Amino acid sequence: MSSNTLSAELLTQNYDYELPDGFIATTPVHPRDEAKLLVYDRKSDTVIHTTFKYLLDFLPETCTVFLNDTRVIKARIFGHKLSQNRQGGGKVELLFNKPIDARHYLVLIRGKVKVGTELLFDGGLAATVTALNEDGSRIVTFTHHHREIRFEELVQILDEIGHIPLPPYMQREDKQEDEKDYQTLFAKNAGAVAAPTASLHFTPELFEVLQQRHQTYKITLHVGAGTFKPVEVEEILDHPMHSEYFDIPQEAAKVLDSDAEILAIGTTVTRTIEYYVRTGKTEGECDLFLNPHNPPQRVTHLLTNFHLPKSTLIMLVSAFIGREKTLQLYKEAIEENYRFFSYGDAMLIL
């Protein structure tokens, strides 16, 4: 790669593209596997346009499949500030992001708050702001009927009073259908505030056949709100990458230590696997930023959706096939009327 090409790969503005109005999917297709699928074969440099239900026709027989079994929690809650006279104050919206320790949680809050501000929500849930971070996030503690609670109990309360945290670009409120649509078939471990969307295309029937034909392993990465944060610096390597909790079971780690071909279902799986390969850690916080300057070392094939301009996710795809090829395929997808982002269509990189 020439120095000119390398410098072009490092500039954030070079990951921009124009998405015409109407291409952002705000609801999924039904059945799920009727979504479109763009298949790109790197060896032959060929593109095939098909449907997700035919995914297995394109997978190498020997590849092992990795999925993310995180479960999206109802992380968006509405309440009000407690005023000085202990009455209801201004309205606030809180988006839970992740636990920091047993008592403190990282959140985003819409509404002006300061350290010590108390927030009241339905069901006896309350939060107290303990820190204001420079990036706009906040740290809070939670109580339920004046009693401190742990994360497991908080999740149960959020499931009762909260809303599914749809990505902001959908520009609509969540509906009851989203509780099922914005969750994978195999969602298990609660903690994500965004779905691992490449997995949303599976129907029970297709997933069963996948498991029959391929060894499948589940790992966990709790997708955080940072996944939607645009890269705002001029050079991509200056971007402060967000971190997310991950866990890799021992059986899965053994496969990663082998020379088996690996299909990562989604960018979250890709980052988790590649973080393990670089660090040897099977649990902790993953903050790996994959891009053309830091390409994958272990993942052989990638299944993913189409991502936001100037996002770390489109840079991750570029780490596999290069920035120019990525933008070329995105242009072709637009010409073929693919649907974009979380509820949109998919791309398979072989």
Tab-separated table of C-alpha atoms in Angstrom:
chain	number	residue	atom	x	y	z
A	1	MET	CA	0.000	0.000	0.000
A	2	SER	CA	1.506	3.316	-1.067
A	3	SER	CA	1.927	6.182	1.381
A	4	ASN	CA	-0.688	8.194	-0.537
A	5	THR	CA	-3.175	5.328	-0.289
A	6	LEU	CA	-2.348	4.893	3.376
A	7	SER	CA	-2.916	8.568	4.131
A	8	ALA	CA	-6.237	8.421	2.251
A	9	GLU	CA	-7.284	5.440	4.394
A	10	LEU	CA	-6.586	7.449	7.549
A	11	LEU	CA	-8.758	10.458	6.716
A	12	THR	CA	-12.262	10.343	8.214
A	13	GLN	CA	-13.771	12.350	5.346
A	14	ASN	CA	-12.845	9.538	2.937
A	15	TYR	CA	-15.338	7.193	4.623
A	16	ASP	CA	-18.277	9.412	3.776
A	17	TYR	CA	-20.958	8.514	1.236
A	18	GLU	CA	-24.313	9.945	0.251
A	19	LEU	CA	-27.374	7.906	1.184
A	20	PRO	CA	-30.515	9.112	-0.624
A	21	ASP	CA	-33.708	9.734	1.323
A	22	GLY	CA	-35.777	6.644	2.003
A	23	PHE	CA	-32.921	4.136	2.204
A	24	ILE	CA	-32.814	3.903	6.012
A	25	ALA	CA	-34.854	0.880	7.108
A	26	THR	CA	-37.133	1.801	10.024
A	27	THR	CA	-38.779	-1.629	10.206
A	28	PRO	CA	-37.501	-5.096	9.290
A	29	VAL	CA	-38.790	-7.213	6.433
A	30	HIS	CA	-40.947	-10.227	7.299
A	31	PRO	CA	-40.026	-13.019	7.237
A	32	ARG	CA	-36.600	-11.908	8.415
A	33	ASP	CA	-34.685	-13.964	5.838
A	34	GLU	CA	-36.369	-12.149	2.927
A	35	ALA	CA	-33.827	-9.364	3.399
A	36	LYS	CA	-31.468	-8.798	0.480
A	37	LEU	CA	-27.940	-10.181	0.653
A	38	LEU	CA	-24.920	-8.849	-1.232
A	39	VAL	CA	-22.219	-11.527	-1.514
A	40	TYR	CA	-18.699	-10.309	-2.261
A	41	ASP	CA	-16.004	-12.885	-3.051
A	42	ARG	CA	-12.559	-11.367	-2.545
A	43	LYS	CA	-10.681	-14.083	-4.453
A	44	SER	CA	-12.654	-13.636	-7.666
A	45	ASP	CA	-13.604	-9.998	-7.011
A	46	THR	CA	-17.218	-10.811	-7.885
A	47	VAL	CA	-20.552	-9.624	-6.507
A	48	ILE	CA	-23.783	-11.614	-6.334
A	49	HIS	CA	-27.127	-10.119	-5.322
A	50	THR	CA	-29.390	-12.630	-3.618
A	51	THR	CA	-31.676	-13.087	-0.611
A	52	PHE	CA	-30.626	-13.873	2.960
A	53	LYS	CA	-32.535	-17.165	2.962
A	54	TYR	CA	-29.889	-18.470	0.518
A	55	LEU	CA	-26.988	-17.514	2.828
A	56	LEU	CA	-25.936	-21.121	3.458
A	57	ASP	CA	-25.480	-21.733	-0.266
A	58	PHE	CA	-22.486	-19.409	-0.185
A	59	LEU	CA	-20.759	-20.441	3.047
A	60	PRO	CA	-17.680	-22.678	2.751
A	61	GLU	CA	-18.592	-26.116	4.127
A	62	THR	CA	-15.658	-26.090	6.554
A	63	CYS	CA	-16.247	-22.691	8.182
A	64	THR	CA	-17.145	-22.395	11.851
A	65	VAL	CA	-19.754	-19.777	12.747
A	66	PHE	CA	-19.547	-17.353	15.679
A	67	LEU	CA	-22.547	-15.363	16.972
A	68	ASN	CA	-23.180	-12.786	19.684
A	69	ASP	CA	-25.778	-13.895	22.284
A	70	THR	CA	-26.146	-10.528	24.021
A	71	ARG	CA	-29.690	-9.408	24.850
A	72	VAL	CA	-30.891	-5.850	24.296
A	73	ILE	CA	-32.355	-4.363	27.447
A	74	LYS	CA	-35.059	-1.676	27.616
A	75	ALA	CA	-32.409	0.905	28.272
A	76	ARG	CA	-34.408	4.073	27.538
A	77	ILE	CA	-36.443	5.513	30.415
A	78	PHE	CA	-38.309	8.781	30.964
A	79	GLY	CA	-38.665	10.655	34.227
A	80	HIS	CA	-38.176	14.017	35.896
A	81	LYS	CA	-35.702	15.828	38.092
A	82	LEU	CA	-36.383	16.181	41.788
A	83	SER	CA	-36.523	19.890	42.577
A	84	GLN	CA	-35.221	21.557	45.739
A	85	ASN	CA	-38.654	21.425	47.360
A	86	ARG	CA	-38.724	17.648	46.645
A	87	GLN	CA	-41.390	18.110	43.978
A	88	GLY	CA	-41.265	17.068	40.324
A	89	GLY	CA	-38.940	19.218	38.223
A	90	GLY	CA	-38.036	19.242	34.525
A	91	LYS	CA	-38.425	16.172	32.347
A	92	VAL	CA	-35.426	13.974	31.574
A	93	GLU	CA	-34.664	11.037	29.321
A	94	LEU	CA	-32.001	8.547	30.396
A	95	LEU	CA	-30.269	5.990	28.199
A	96	PHE	CA	-28.521	3.286	30.199
A	97	ASN	CA	-25.153	2.370	28.662
A	98	LYS	CA	-23.270	-0.048	30.947
A	99	PRO	CA	-22.205	-0.813	34.530
A	100	ILE	CA	-18.883	0.633	35.673
A	101	ASP	CA	-18.789	-1.279	38.965
A	102	ALA	CA	-21.321	-2.796	41.363
A	103	ARG	CA	-22.858	0.601	42.179
A	104	HIS	CA	-22.075	3.020	39.350
A	105	TYR	CA	-23.439	3.114	35.814
A	106	LEU	CA	-22.524	4.985	32.657
A	107	VAL	CA	-25.563	6.671	31.068
A	108	LEU	CA	-26.581	9.399	28.652
A	109	ILE	CA	-29.106	11.974	29.889
A	110	ARG	CA	-31.217	14.348	27.823
A	111	GLY	CA	-31.969	17.262	30.118
A	112	LYS	CA	-29.679	19.535	32.114
A	113	VAL	CA	-28.219	17.897	35.226
A	114	LYS	CA	-25.334	18.477	37.620
A	115	VAL	CA	-23.556	16.357	40.204
A	116	GLY	CA	-26.073	15.540	42.926
A	117	THR	CA	-29.163	15.885	40.712
A	118	GLU	CA	-31.770	13.274	41.606
A	119	LEU	CA	-33.926	11.747	38.891
A	120	LEU	CA	-37.226	9.961	39.497
A	121	PHE	CA	-38.716	7.305	37.218
A	122	ASP	CA	-41.729	5.011	37.251
A	123	GLY	CA	-41.899	1.990	39.524
A	124	GLY	CA	-39.940	3.539	42.394
A	125	LEU	CA	-36.681	3.737	40.407
A	126	ALA	CA	-34.430	6.711	41.113
A	127	ALA	CA	-30.967	7.786	39.965
A	128	THR	CA	-28.439	10.221	41.415
A	129	VAL	CA	-25.835	11.869	39.183
A	130	THR	CA	-22.344	11.364	40.627
A	131	ALA	CA	-20.122	12.595	37.769
A	132	LEU	CA	-20.266	14.521	34.476
A	133	ASN	CA	-17.864	13.249	31.811
A	134	GLU	CA	-16.307	15.452	29.151
A	135	ASP	CA	-17.749	13.306	26.338
A	136	GLY	CA	-21.293	14.112	27.472
A	137	SER	CA	-21.913	10.842	29.306
A	138	ARG	CA	-22.903	10.779	32.971
A	139	ILE	CA	-22.260	8.437	35.894
A	140	VAL	CA	-25.173	7.624	38.187
A	141	THR	CA	-26.192	5.338	41.013
A	142	PHE	CA	-29.618	3.690	41.037
A	143	THR	CA	-31.999	2.974	43.918
A	144	HIS	CA	-35.350	1.204	43.969
A	145	HIS	CA	-37.721	2.420	46.681
A	146	HIS	CA	-34.678	4.068	48.361
A	147	ARG	CA	-32.670	0.815	48.325
A	148	GLU	CA	-29.473	0.338	46.308
A	149	ILE	CA	-29.797	-2.310	43.636
A	150	ARG	CA	-27.425	-4.440	41.599
A	151	PHE	CA	-27.346	-4.694	37.820
A	152	GLU	CA	-29.436	-7.888	37.627
A	153	GLU	CA	-32.293	-6.253	39.527
A	154	LEU	CA	-31.958	-3.029	37.527
A	155	VAL	CA	-32.402	-4.976	34.270
A	156	GLN	CA	-35.656	-6.472	35.569
A	157	ILE	CA	-36.982	-3.014	36.473
A	158	LEU	CA	-35.933	-1.574	33.103
A	159	ASP	CA	-37.761	-4.418	31.373
A	160	GLU	CA	-40.929	-3.292	33.175
A	161	ILE	CA	-40.691	0.494	32.740
A	162	GLY	CA	-38.249	1.045	29.890
A	163	HIS	CA	-38.306	1.289	26.120
A	164	ILE	CA	-36.292	-0.535	23.447
A	165	PRO	CA	-33.457	1.885	22.545
A	166	LEU	CA	-33.905	2.093	18.788
A	167	PRO	CA	-31.021	3.820	16.967
A	168	PRO	CA	-31.606	7.584	16.752
A	169	TYR	CA	-31.501	7.620	12.930
A	170	MET	CA	-34.794	5.684	12.793
A	171	GLN	CA	-36.470	8.868	14.022
A	172	ARG	CA	-39.459	7.106	15.538
A	173	GLU	CA	-40.615	5.864	18.913
A	174	ASP	CA	-40.354	2.169	19.713
A	175	LYS	CA	-43.392	-0.054	19.248
A	176	GLN	CA	-44.363	-3.345	20.856
A	177	GLU	CA	-43.162	-5.242	17.754
A	178	ASP	CA	-39.645	-3.895	18.319
A	179	GLU	CA	-39.363	-5.940	21.516
A	180	LYS	CA	-39.172	-9.002	19.266
A	181	ASP	CA	-37.844	-7.495	16.029
A	182	TYR	CA	-34.835	-5.784	17.663
A	183	GLN	CA	-33.711	-8.973	19.411
A	184	THR	CA	-31.902	-11.990	18.004
A	185	LEU	CA	-33.420	-15.494	18.196
A	186	PHE	CA	-30.668	-16.583	20.572
A	187	ALA	CA	-30.444	-13.446	22.754
A	188	LYS	CA	-29.526	-14.614	26.253
A	189	ASN	CA	-27.186	-12.419	28.307
A	190	ALA	CA	-28.780	-9.050	29.140
A	191	GLY	CA	-26.668	-5.944	28.764
A	192	ALA	CA	-26.727	-4.509	25.224
A	193	VAL	CA	-28.290	-1.184	24.275
A	194	ALA	CA	-28.100	-2.000	20.562
A	195	ALA	CA	-28.732	-5.266	18.746
A	196	PRO	CA	-26.018	-7.249	16.934
A	197	THR	CA	-27.972	-6.564	13.778
A	198	ALA	CA	-26.399	-9.031	11.327
A	199	SER	CA	-28.071	-11.795	13.359
A	200	LEU	CA	-31.532	-10.251	13.053
A	201	HIS	CA	-31.997	-11.829	9.616
A	202	PHE	CA	-32.249	-15.416	10.864
A	203	THR	CA	-35.575	-17.214	11.034
A	204	PRO	CA	-35.869	-20.221	13.383
A	205	GLU	CA	-35.855	-22.552	10.366
A	206	LEU	CA	-32.755	-21.029	8.752
A	207	PHE	CA	-30.907	-20.920	12.062
A	208	GLU	CA	-31.665	-24.593	12.688
A	209	VAL	CA	-30.215	-25.564	9.310
A	210	LEU	CA	-27.160	-23.387	9.981
A	211	GLN	CA	-26.518	-25.292	13.213
A	212	GLN	CA	-26.926	-28.616	11.424
A	213	ARG	CA	-24.425	-27.754	8.699
A	214	HIS	CA	-21.862	-25.739	10.637
A	215	GLN	CA	-20.299	-25.776	14.068
A	216	THR	CA	-21.661	-22.705	15.818
A	217	TYR	CA	-20.354	-20.956	18.914
A	218	LYS	CA	-21.805	-18.073	20.884
A	219	ILE	CA	-19.781	-15.343	22.516
A	220	THR	CA	-21.046	-12.242	24.325
A	221	LEU	CA	-20.331	-8.591	23.649
A	222	HIS	CA	-22.718	-6.069	25.171
A	223	VAL	CA	-23.121	-3.523	22.394
A	224	GLY	CA	-22.957	-0.015	23.855
A	225	ALA	CA	-24.268	3.367	22.756
A	226	GLY	CA	-20.781	4.191	21.482
A	227	THR	CA	-21.390	1.985	18.459
A	228	PHE	CA	-23.425	4.853	16.928
A	229	LYS	CA	-20.919	7.577	17.811
A	230	PRO	CA	-19.576	9.113	14.596
A	231	VAL	CA	-15.862	9.616	14.084
A	232	GLU	CA	-15.465	13.376	14.472
A	233	VAL	CA	-11.673	13.724	14.300
A	234	GLU	CA	-9.812	14.444	11.069
A	235	GLU	CA	-7.662	11.284	11.229
A	236	ILE	CA	-9.374	8.043	12.210
A	237	LEU	CA	-6.576	6.855	14.508
A	238	ASP	CA	-7.233	9.856	16.780
A	239	HIS	CA	-10.769	8.583	17.468
A	240	PRO	CA	-11.292	7.604	21.157
A	241	MET	CA	-12.713	4.106	20.740
A	242	HIS	CA	-15.516	3.074	23.099
A	243	SER	CA	-15.169	-0.100	25.179
A	244	GLU	CA	-17.737	-2.850	25.689
A	245	TYR	CA	-17.885	-5.849	28.016
A	246	PHE	CA	-17.205	-9.235	26.398
A	247	ASP	CA	-17.008	-12.886	27.418
A	248	ILE	CA	-15.714	-15.842	25.387
A	249	PRO	CA	-16.462	-19.390	26.669
A	250	GLN	CA	-13.501	-21.765	26.845
A	251	GLU	CA	-14.866	-24.049	24.097
A	252	ALA	CA	-15.074	-21.077	21.738
A	253	ALA	CA	-11.560	-19.933	22.658
A	254	LYS	CA	-10.187	-23.374	21.715
A	255	VAL	CA	-11.630	-22.999	18.229
A	256	LEU	CA	-10.099	-19.536	17.938
A	257	ASP	CA	-6.743	-21.077	18.845
A	258	SER	CA	-7.110	-23.574	15.973
A	259	ASP	CA	-6.739	-22.928	12.239
A	260	ALA	CA	-10.467	-23.359	11.484
A	261	GLU	CA	-12.078	-20.999	8.996
A	262	ILE	CA	-14.288	-18.540	10.877
A	263	LEU	CA	-17.413	-16.692	9.809
A	264	ALA	CA	-18.137	-13.810	12.190
A	265	ILE	CA	-21.828	-12.921	12.239
A	266	GLY	CA	-21.501	-9.192	12.731
A	267	THR	CA	-18.957	-6.532	13.600
A	268	THR	CA	-19.349	-7.134	17.359
A	269	VAL	CA	-18.291	-10.773	16.976
A	270	THR	CA	-15.409	-9.694	14.749
A	271	ARG	CA	-14.072	-7.183	17.264
A	272	THR	CA	-14.374	-9.661	20.131
A	273	ILE	CA	-12.517	-12.421	18.286
A	274	GLU	CA	-9.797	-10.075	17.097
A	275	TYR	CA	-9.372	-8.623	20.594
A	276	TYR	CA	-8.902	-12.140	21.976
A	277	VAL	CA	-6.322	-12.950	19.289
A	278	ARG	CA	-4.333	-9.844	20.218
A	279	THR	CA	-4.588	-10.095	24.017
A	280	GLY	CA	-5.439	-13.690	24.968
A	281	LYS	CA	-8.208	-12.345	27.234
A	282	THR	CA	-11.524	-14.213	27.308
A	283	GLU	CA	-13.354	-11.622	29.420
A	284	GLY	CA	-13.154	-7.899	30.036
A	285	GLU	CA	-13.573	-4.674	28.096
A	286	CYS	CA	-13.015	-4.695	24.340
A	287	ASP	CA	-11.915	-1.381	22.805
A	288	LEU	CA	-10.384	-2.670	19.573
A	289	PHE	CA	-10.643	-0.378	16.552
A	290	LEU	CA	-10.357	-2.360	13.321
A	291	ASN	CA	-9.588	-0.321	10.209
A	292	PRO	CA	-7.332	-0.593	7.142
A	293	HIS	CA	-4.382	0.365	9.355
A	294	ASN	CA	-5.298	-2.458	11.787
A	295	PRO	CA	-6.814	-5.311	9.721
A	296	PRO	CA	-8.265	-8.595	11.040
A	297	GLN	CA	-5.827	-11.391	11.883
A	298	ARG	CA	-8.201	-14.282	12.589
A	299	VAL	CA	-11.708	-13.802	11.162
A	300	THR	CA	-11.926	-15.353	7.681
A	301	HIS	CA	-15.403	-14.273	6.558
A	302	LEU	CA	-17.758	-11.514	7.690
A	303	LEU	CA	-21.536	-11.161	7.593
A	304	THR	CA	-22.692	-7.637	8.370
A	305	ASN	CA	-25.274	-4.953	7.600
A	306	PHE	CA	-24.641	-1.644	5.819
A	307	HIS	CA	-23.298	1.011	8.163
A	308	LEU	CA	-23.374	4.746	8.774
A	309	PRO	CA	-20.995	7.065	6.892
A	310	LYS	CA	-17.809	7.976	8.778
A	311	SER	CA	-18.517	5.315	11.447
A	312	THR	CA	-16.051	2.904	13.019
A	313	LEU	CA	-18.188	0.111	11.537
A	314	ILE	CA	-17.693	1.109	7.897
A	315	MET	CA	-13.999	1.405	8.759
A	316	LEU	CA	-14.106	-2.160	10.105
A	317	VAL	CA	-15.573	-3.399	6.811
A	318	SER	CA	-12.820	-1.475	5.026
A	319	ALA	CA	-10.282	-3.387	7.114
A	320	PHE	CA	-11.428	-6.526	5.284
A	321	ILE	CA	-11.747	-5.298	1.706
A	322	GLY	CA	-10.282	-1.795	1.571
A	323	ARG	CA	-11.968	1.588	1.694
A	324	GLU	CA	-12.426	2.040	-2.048
A	325	LYS	CA	-13.995	-1.398	-2.528
A	326	THR	CA	-16.285	-0.811	0.462
A	327	LEU	CA	-17.582	2.471	-0.949
A	328	GLN	CA	-17.938	0.860	-4.384
A	329	LEU	CA	-20.088	-1.945	-2.929
A	330	TYR	CA	-22.164	0.553	-0.949
A	331	LYS	CA	-22.771	2.514	-4.167
A	332	GLU	CA	-23.868	-0.687	-5.903
A	333	ALA	CA	-26.159	-1.553	-2.986
A	334	ILE	CA	-27.825	1.846	-3.299
A	335	GLU	CA	-28.279	1.292	-7.042
A	336	GLU	CA	-29.883	-2.083	-6.253
A	337	ASN	CA	-32.222	-0.489	-3.670
A	338	TYR	CA	-30.811	-2.199	-0.588
A	339	ARG	CA	-32.143	-1.063	2.772
A	340	PHE	CA	-29.515	0.381	5.122
A	341	PHE	CA	-28.544	0.224	8.822
A	342	SER	CA	-29.939	-1.806	11.736
A	343	TYR	CA	-33.190	-3.074	10.206
A	344	GLY	CA	-31.692	-3.152	6.723
A	345	ASP	CA	-30.151	-5.704	4.381
A	346	ALA	CA	-26.911	-7.654	4.697
A	347	MET	CA	-23.528	-8.184	3.072
A	348	LEU	CA	-21.406	-11.348	3.149
A	349	ILE	CA	-17.660	-10.991	2.606
A	350	LEU	CA	-15.961	-14.229	1.585
